[in-house]
Amino acid sequence: MATARAHTNIALIKYWGKRDQDLILPQTDSLSLTLDEFYTTTTVDFDDRLAADQVTIDGTVLDQQAARKVHHVLDLVRQQSGLTSPAWVTSTNHVPMAAGLASSASAFAALAGAASRAAGLDLDRRALSRLARRGSGSATRSIYGGLVEWRRGHDDATSYAQPIMEKVDFGIEMMAVMINTAKKKVSSRYGMQQSVTTSPYYQVWPAIVDYDMAAIKKAIDNRDVNAIGRIAEQNALRMHALTLSADPGFTYFTGETITAMNAIRALRDQGIPCYFTMDAGPNVKVIYDRQNRQPIHQALAAQFGADRLVVAKPGPGIQIWNN
Ligand code: ADP
Ligand code: DP6
Ligand code: CO
C-alpha cells in the first residue's frame, strides 16, 4: 500500500491539443506553475481478493465507466510490474473537480506515484512524469514543484516534464477567483480535440506556442513577473480563441469570467500590475508579484467576495510514502 500527494499546476503556456490520443502526446510544449494550495492525495493498495479495481474519490465510489482513466493507468502499472491484482484506490481532492482548476493534473500525478510505489516499482521522476501523462496530459507537469516545462517529445519515451525552477526564488503568485466550481459541461479532453479537428485557427497555434515558450523562458530568467504575466495572458486568450472558433464553437467563460478579466485590466490601468489566465473552466487565475497582493485582493474581494479568492504560492513536487 502506498500514498502520494501531488499538487495541481496552472499552465502559463497552455497545452491544448494532442497528436496521439492514446499515448497523450501533445501538439506543443507547455509550461506551468505548481501551486501550494491545491492538491490531491491518493492511496493505492493491490489486493488479489478483489474482482475489479475499486475507485473512490471524495467518498464516492466510481462506476467502471467513470473510472476508465484510472483503470488505464493501473493497467500500465500492472504491465510494468508484472502484478495482476486489482487495486483499491482512494483519493481526496483538495481542489474542485472538473472545474478548470486542474484536478486531473494533481489526480493523475498522485495516482501514478501511489500506484507505482504500491506495485513495488521504484520509478524516477522522469518515469513518473511519463506515467502520469497517460492519465492526463497536464499531470505530466505535476510531478515537479515550481516552474515546470513539458517538452512535447516525439514518442512515449521522450514526452515528459522537467523542472525549470523547482524552488521559485522570486515573487510570483496566483490568486484564484472561484467563479463557479461546478463540473464543466465540456471536458478538457473533448474540448481540446474539438479545437484540433475543427478550428481553422489551430494550424497557427503551434507556432504561437513556440514563440511564447521562448519569450516566457527569457522572462523567467529575468525574474520579470510582469513579462511572464503579459505572455501568459495573451497565450490564454489565444487558447480560448481556439474554442470560440471550433465547429460548433464553445467557450468555458461565463459572464463573471469576463467581469473578472475586466477587473484585472482596470487594476492595471490604475498602475497595479496583474494579469489573468483561464483554463478549461470559468475560474480566473490572477498572476502578480506578491508585493502587489494586497490591492489586488482588496479590489477583487470588493467585487467577488473574499471567500471566493484563494491566494496560491508556488508549490512542491510529488511526495510518495509507504503506509
Ligand atoms: P480539470 O479542469 O479539473 O482538470 P478535466 O476535465 O481535465 O478537469 O478532468 C476532470 C476529470 O479528472 C474528472 O472528471 C475525473 O475523471 C478525473 N479526476 C479528477 N480528480 C480525480 C481523482 N482524484 N482521481 C481520479 N480521477 C480524477
Ligand atoms: C487548459 O490535461 O486536463 O488546463 O490530457 O485530456 O486529460 P487531458 O486534458 P488536461 O488538459 C489541460 C488543459 C489546460 C491547459 C494546461 O493545463 O496546459
Ligand atoms: Co484537467
Coordinates of C-alpha atoms and ligand atoms in Angstrom, one line a residue:
M1 CA 0.0 0.0 0.0
A2 CA 1.3 3.5 -0.8
T3 CA 0.1 7.1 -0.7
A4 CA 1.1 10.0 -2.8
R5 CA 0.3 13.7 -2.7
A6 CA 0.6 15.8 -5.8
H7 CA -0.2 19.5 -6.3
T8 CA -2.1 21.0 -9.2
N9 CA -0.4 23.2 -11.7
I10 CA -1.7 26.0 -13.8
A11 CA -0.2 26.4 -17.3
L12 CA 1.3 29.8 -18.2
I13 CA 1.8 28.5 -21.7
K14 CA -1.1 26.1 -22.4
Y15 CA -1.2 22.5 -23.6
W16 CA -4.3 22.4 -25.9
G17 CA -4.3 19.6 -28.3
K18 CA -3.0 16.1 -28.7
R19 CA -1.0 14.5 -31.5
D20 CA -1.6 11.0 -30.2
Q21 CA -4.7 10.5 -28.1
D22 CA -3.8 7.1 -26.7
L23 CA -0.3 7.9 -25.6
I24 CA -1.3 11.5 -24.8
L25 CA 1.4 13.1 -26.8
P26 CA 0.8 16.8 -27.1
Q27 CA 0.9 19.0 -30.1
T28 CA 3.2 21.5 -28.4
D29 CA 5.4 22.2 -25.4
S30 CA 3.8 23.8 -22.4
L31 CA 4.9 25.5 -19.1
S32 CA 3.3 25.7 -15.7
L33 CA 3.4 26.8 -12.1
T34 CA 2.7 24.2 -9.5
L35 CA 0.5 25.6 -6.7
D36 CA 0.7 25.1 -2.9
E37 CA -3.0 25.5 -2.1
F38 CA -4.5 22.8 -4.4
Y39 CA -3.6 19.1 -4.3
T40 CA -4.8 15.5 -4.4
T41 CA -3.9 12.7 -2.0
T42 CA -4.3 9.2 -3.3
T43 CA -3.8 5.8 -1.7
V44 CA -3.4 2.6 -3.8
D45 CA -3.5 -1.0 -2.4
F46 CA -3.2 -4.0 -4.8
D47 CA -5.4 -6.8 -3.5
D48 CA -5.9 -10.2 -5.2
R49 CA -9.1 -10.8 -3.4
L50 CA -10.8 -8.0 -5.4
A51 CA -12.7 -8.8 -8.6
A52 CA -12.0 -5.4 -10.2
D53 CA -10.4 -2.1 -9.4
Q54 CA -12.4 -0.2 -6.8
V55 CA -12.1 3.6 -7.1
T56 CA -13.4 6.0 -4.5
I57 CA -13.0 9.8 -5.0
D58 CA -14.0 12.1 -2.2
G59 CA -16.0 9.3 -0.6
T60 CA -18.0 8.4 -3.8
V61 CA -17.4 5.0 -5.4
L62 CA -17.0 5.5 -9.2
D63 CA -18.7 3.2 -11.7
Q64 CA -16.5 1.3 -14.1
Q65 CA -17.1 3.8 -16.9
A66 CA -16.3 6.9 -14.7
A67 CA -13.1 5.1 -13.5
R68 CA -11.9 4.3 -17.1
K69 CA -8.9 6.6 -17.0
V70 CA -7.9 5.3 -13.5
H71 CA -8.1 1.7 -14.8
H72 CA -5.9 2.7 -17.7
V73 CA -3.1 4.0 -15.5
L74 CA -3.4 0.9 -13.2
D75 CA -3.1 -1.4 -16.2
L76 CA 0.1 0.3 -17.2
V77 CA 1.5 -0.2 -13.7
R78 CA 0.4 -3.8 -13.8
Q79 CA 2.2 -4.2 -17.2
Q80 CA 5.4 -2.6 -15.8
S81 CA 5.4 -4.5 -12.5
G82 CA 4.1 -7.9 -13.6
L83 CA 1.4 -7.7 -10.9
T84 CA -2.1 -8.9 -12.0
S85 CA -4.2 -8.0 -8.9
P86 CA -6.9 -5.3 -8.9
A87 CA -6.4 -2.4 -6.6
W88 CA -8.2 -0.3 -4.1
V89 CA -7.9 3.4 -5.0
T90 CA -8.9 6.1 -2.5
S91 CA -8.5 9.7 -3.5
T92 CA -9.2 13.0 -1.9
N93 CA -9.1 16.2 -3.9
H94 CA -8.2 19.5 -2.2
V95 CA -9.3 21.2 -5.4
P96 CA -12.7 21.4 -7.1
M97 CA -13.1 18.5 -9.5
A98 CA -13.5 19.2 -13.3
A99 CA -13.9 23.0 -12.9
G100 CA -10.8 24.2 -14.7
L101 CA -8.6 24.2 -11.6
A102 CA -6.6 21.3 -12.9
S103 CA -7.9 18.4 -10.7
S104 CA -6.8 16.0 -13.4
A105 CA -3.2 17.2 -13.1
S106 CA -2.9 16.6 -9.4
A107 CA -5.1 13.5 -9.5
F108 CA -3.2 11.5 -12.2
A109 CA 0.2 12.6 -10.8
A110 CA -0.8 11.3 -7.4
L111 CA -2.2 8.1 -8.9
A112 CA 1.0 7.4 -10.9
G113 CA 3.0 7.9 -7.7
A114 CA 0.9 5.8 -5.4
A115 CA 0.2 3.0 -7.8
S116 CA 3.8 2.6 -9.0
R117 CA 5.1 2.5 -5.4
A118 CA 2.3 0.2 -4.2
A119 CA 3.3 -2.2 -7.0
G120 CA 6.9 -2.2 -5.8
L121 CA 8.2 -0.2 -8.7
D122 CA 10.8 2.5 -7.9
L123 CA 10.3 4.9 -10.7
D124 CA 12.4 8.0 -11.1
R125 CA 10.7 11.3 -11.6
R126 CA 11.0 11.2 -15.4
A127 CA 9.3 7.8 -15.5
L128 CA 6.6 9.1 -13.1
S129 CA 6.0 12.1 -15.3
R130 CA 5.6 9.8 -18.4
L131 CA 3.2 7.5 -16.4
A132 CA 1.1 10.4 -15.1
R133 CA 0.9 11.7 -18.7
R134 CA -1.0 8.6 -19.7
G135 CA -3.8 9.6 -17.3
S136 CA -4.0 13.3 -18.1
G137 CA -1.6 15.5 -20.1
S138 CA -1.4 18.2 -17.5
A139 CA -0.5 15.6 -14.9
T140 CA 2.9 15.2 -16.6
R141 CA 3.9 18.5 -15.1
S142 CA 2.6 17.9 -11.6
I143 CA 5.4 15.6 -10.6
Y144 CA 7.6 18.7 -10.1
G145 CA 7.2 21.8 -8.0
G146 CA 7.6 25.4 -9.1
L147 CA 8.0 26.3 -12.7
V148 CA 7.9 23.2 -15.0
E149 CA 8.2 22.6 -18.7
W150 CA 6.7 19.7 -20.6
R151 CA 8.6 19.1 -23.8
R152 CA 6.3 17.5 -26.3
G153 CA 8.8 14.9 -27.4
H154 CA 8.2 12.6 -30.3
D155 CA 7.1 9.4 -28.6
D156 CA 6.2 7.9 -25.3
A157 CA 9.8 7.8 -24.1
T158 CA 10.6 11.4 -25.0
S159 CA 7.4 13.2 -23.8
Y160 CA 7.9 14.2 -20.1
A161 CA 8.2 17.2 -17.9
Q162 CA 11.3 18.8 -16.4
P163 CA 11.7 21.5 -13.7
I164 CA 12.8 24.9 -14.8
M165 CA 12.9 26.4 -11.3
E166 CA 11.7 24.0 -8.6
K167 CA 12.3 26.4 -5.8
V168 CA 10.9 29.7 -7.1
D169 CA 13.2 32.5 -5.9
F170 CA 11.1 35.4 -6.9
G171 CA 7.6 36.8 -6.0
I172 CA 5.2 35.2 -8.5
E173 CA 1.9 34.2 -7.0
M174 CA -1.5 33.2 -8.4
M175 CA -4.8 34.2 -6.9
A176 CA -7.7 32.0 -7.9
V177 CA -11.1 33.8 -8.4
M178 CA -13.6 31.0 -7.8
I179 CA -16.3 31.9 -10.1
N180 CA -18.0 28.6 -10.4
T181 CA -16.7 25.3 -9.1
A182 CA -19.4 23.0 -10.6
K183 CA -18.4 20.3 -13.0
K184 CA -17.8 21.6 -16.5
K185 CA -20.0 20.6 -19.4
V186 CA -17.2 20.1 -21.9
S187 CA -14.2 18.1 -20.6
S188 CA -10.7 19.3 -21.4
R189 CA -10.2 16.1 -23.3
Y190 CA -13.2 16.6 -25.6
G191 CA -12.8 20.4 -25.9
M192 CA -9.2 20.3 -27.0
Q193 CA -9.8 17.6 -29.5
Q194 CA -12.7 19.6 -31.0
S195 CA -10.3 22.5 -31.3
V196 CA -7.7 20.5 -33.0
T197 CA -10.0 19.0 -35.6
T198 CA -12.4 21.9 -36.3
S199 CA -10.8 25.3 -35.5
P200 CA -9.4 26.9 -38.7
Y201 CA -7.0 28.8 -36.3
Y202 CA -5.5 25.6 -34.9
Q203 CA -2.8 25.5 -37.6
V204 CA -1.2 28.7 -36.2
W205 CA -1.3 27.5 -32.6
P206 CA 1.9 25.5 -32.6
A207 CA 3.9 28.5 -33.9
I208 CA 2.3 30.8 -31.3
V209 CA 3.4 28.3 -28.5
D210 CA 6.9 28.1 -29.9
Y211 CA 7.2 31.8 -29.8
D212 CA 5.6 32.2 -26.3
M213 CA 7.8 29.4 -24.8
A214 CA 11.0 31.2 -25.9
A215 CA 9.7 34.5 -24.6
I216 CA 8.5 33.3 -21.2
K217 CA 11.7 31.4 -20.5
K218 CA 13.6 34.6 -21.1
A219 CA 11.1 36.4 -18.7
I220 CA 11.6 33.7 -16.1
D221 CA 15.4 34.1 -16.4
N222 CA 14.9 37.8 -15.7
R223 CA 12.5 37.0 -12.9
D224 CA 10.2 39.5 -14.6
V225 CA 6.7 38.7 -13.2
N226 CA 5.1 41.3 -15.4
A227 CA 6.6 40.0 -18.6
I228 CA 5.6 36.5 -17.5
G229 CA 2.0 37.7 -16.8
R230 CA 1.8 39.5 -20.1
I231 CA 2.9 36.5 -22.2
A232 CA 0.7 34.1 -20.2
E233 CA -2.4 36.3 -20.5
Q234 CA -2.1 36.5 -24.3
N235 CA -1.4 32.8 -24.6
A236 CA -4.5 32.0 -22.6
L237 CA -6.7 34.3 -24.7
R238 CA -5.4 32.7 -27.9
M239 CA -6.1 29.2 -26.4
H240 CA -9.6 30.3 -25.7
A241 CA -9.9 31.6 -29.2
L242 CA -9.5 28.0 -30.4
T243 CA -12.7 27.0 -28.5
L244 CA -14.7 30.0 -29.8
S245 CA -13.6 29.3 -33.4
A246 CA -14.3 25.5 -33.2
D247 CA -17.3 24.0 -35.0
P248 CA -19.6 24.1 -33.2
G249 CA -18.0 27.0 -31.3
F250 CA -18.0 26.8 -27.5
T251 CA -16.5 28.6 -24.5
Y252 CA -15.5 27.9 -20.9
F253 CA -16.1 31.6 -20.0
T254 CA -19.2 32.8 -18.1
G255 CA -20.3 36.4 -17.7
E256 CA -18.4 36.6 -14.4
T257 CA -15.2 35.3 -16.1
I258 CA -15.3 38.4 -18.4
T259 CA -16.1 40.6 -15.4
A260 CA -13.0 39.3 -13.6
M261 CA -10.9 39.8 -16.7
N262 CA -12.1 43.4 -16.9
A263 CA -11.5 44.0 -13.2
I264 CA -7.9 42.9 -13.7
R265 CA -7.5 45.2 -16.7
A266 CA -8.9 48.0 -14.6
L267 CA -6.4 47.3 -11.8
R268 CA -3.6 47.5 -14.5
D269 CA -5.0 50.8 -15.7
Q270 CA -4.7 52.1 -12.1
G271 CA -1.0 51.1 -12.2
I272 CA -1.2 47.8 -10.3
P273 CA 0.5 45.2 -12.4
C274 CA -1.6 41.9 -12.6
Y275 CA -2.6 39.5 -15.4
F276 CA -5.0 36.7 -15.9
T277 CA -5.1 33.2 -17.2
M278 CA -8.0 30.7 -17.6
D279 CA -8.1 27.0 -18.2
A280 CA -10.9 24.7 -19.3
G281 CA -13.4 26.3 -16.9
P282 CA -14.8 29.6 -15.9
N283 CA -12.4 30.3 -13.0
V284 CA -9.8 33.0 -13.3
K285 CA -6.3 32.9 -12.0
V286 CA -4.5 36.2 -11.4
I287 CA -0.8 36.4 -11.9
Y288 CA 1.1 39.0 -9.9
D289 CA 4.1 39.7 -7.8
R290 CA 3.5 39.1 -4.1
Q291 CA 4.4 42.7 -3.3
N292 CA 1.2 43.8 -5.1
R293 CA -1.1 41.2 -3.5
Q294 CA -2.9 43.5 -1.1
P295 CA -4.5 46.0 -3.5
I296 CA -5.4 43.2 -5.9
H297 CA -7.0 41.1 -3.1
Q298 CA -8.9 44.2 -1.9
A299 CA -10.3 45.1 -5.3
L300 CA -11.4 41.6 -6.2
A301 CA -12.8 40.9 -2.7
A302 CA -15.0 44.0 -3.1
Q303 CA -16.3 42.7 -6.4
F304 CA -16.5 38.9 -5.9
G305 CA -16.3 38.4 -2.1
A306 CA -13.2 37.5 -0.1
D307 CA -14.5 33.9 0.4
R308 CA -14.2 33.3 -3.4
L309 CA -10.5 34.2 -3.5
V310 CA -7.6 31.8 -2.9
V311 CA -4.1 33.0 -2.8
A312 CA -1.7 30.3 -4.1
K313 CA 2.1 30.4 -4.0
P314 CA 4.5 28.1 -5.8
G315 CA 4.0 24.6 -4.6
P316 CA 6.1 21.4 -4.2
G317 CA 6.6 18.4 -6.3
I318 CA 5.1 15.0 -5.6
Q319 CA 5.6 13.2 -2.3
I320 CA 5.2 9.4 -2.1
W321 CA 5.2 7.2 1.0
N322 CA 4.5 3.6 2.0
N323 CA 1.7 3.2 4.5
Ligands
ADP1 P1 -9.9 19.7 -14.5 O1 -10.1 21.1 -15.0 O2 -10.4 19.6 -13.1 O3 -8.6 19.2 -14.7 P2 -10.7 17.7 -16.5 O4 -11.9 17.7 -17.4 O5 -9.4 17.8 -17.1 O6 -10.9 18.9 -15.4 O7 -10.6 16.4 -15.6 C1 -11.6 16.1 -14.7 C2 -11.6 14.6 -14.6 O8 -10.5 14.1 -13.9 C3 -12.8 14.1 -13.7 O9 -14.0 14.1 -14.4 C4 -12.2 12.7 -13.4 O10 -12.4 11.8 -14.5 C5 -10.7 13.0 -13.2 N1 -10.4 13.1 -11.8 C6 -10.4 14.3 -11.1 N2 -10.0 14.1 -9.8 C7 -9.7 12.7 -9.8 C8 -9.1 11.9 -8.7 N3 -8.8 12.4 -7.5 N4 -8.9 10.6 -9.0 C9 -9.1 10.1 -10.3 N5 -9.6 10.9 -11.3 C10 -9.9 12.2 -11.0
DP6_2 C1 -6.4 24.2 -20.4 O1 -4.6 17.7 -19.1 O2 -7.0 18.2 -18.4 O3 -5.6 23.1 -18.5 O4 -4.8 15.4 -21.3 O5 -7.2 15.2 -22.0 O6 -6.6 14.9 -19.6 P1 -6.2 15.6 -20.9 O7 -6.5 17.1 -20.6 P2 -5.9 18.1 -19.5 O8 -5.9 19.5 -20.3 C2 -5.4 20.7 -19.7 C3 -5.7 21.8 -20.5 C4 -5.4 23.2 -19.8 C5 -4.0 23.7 -20.2 C6 -2.9 23.0 -19.5 O9 -3.0 22.6 -18.4 O10 -1.8 23.1 -20.1
CO3 CO -7.6 18.7 -16.5

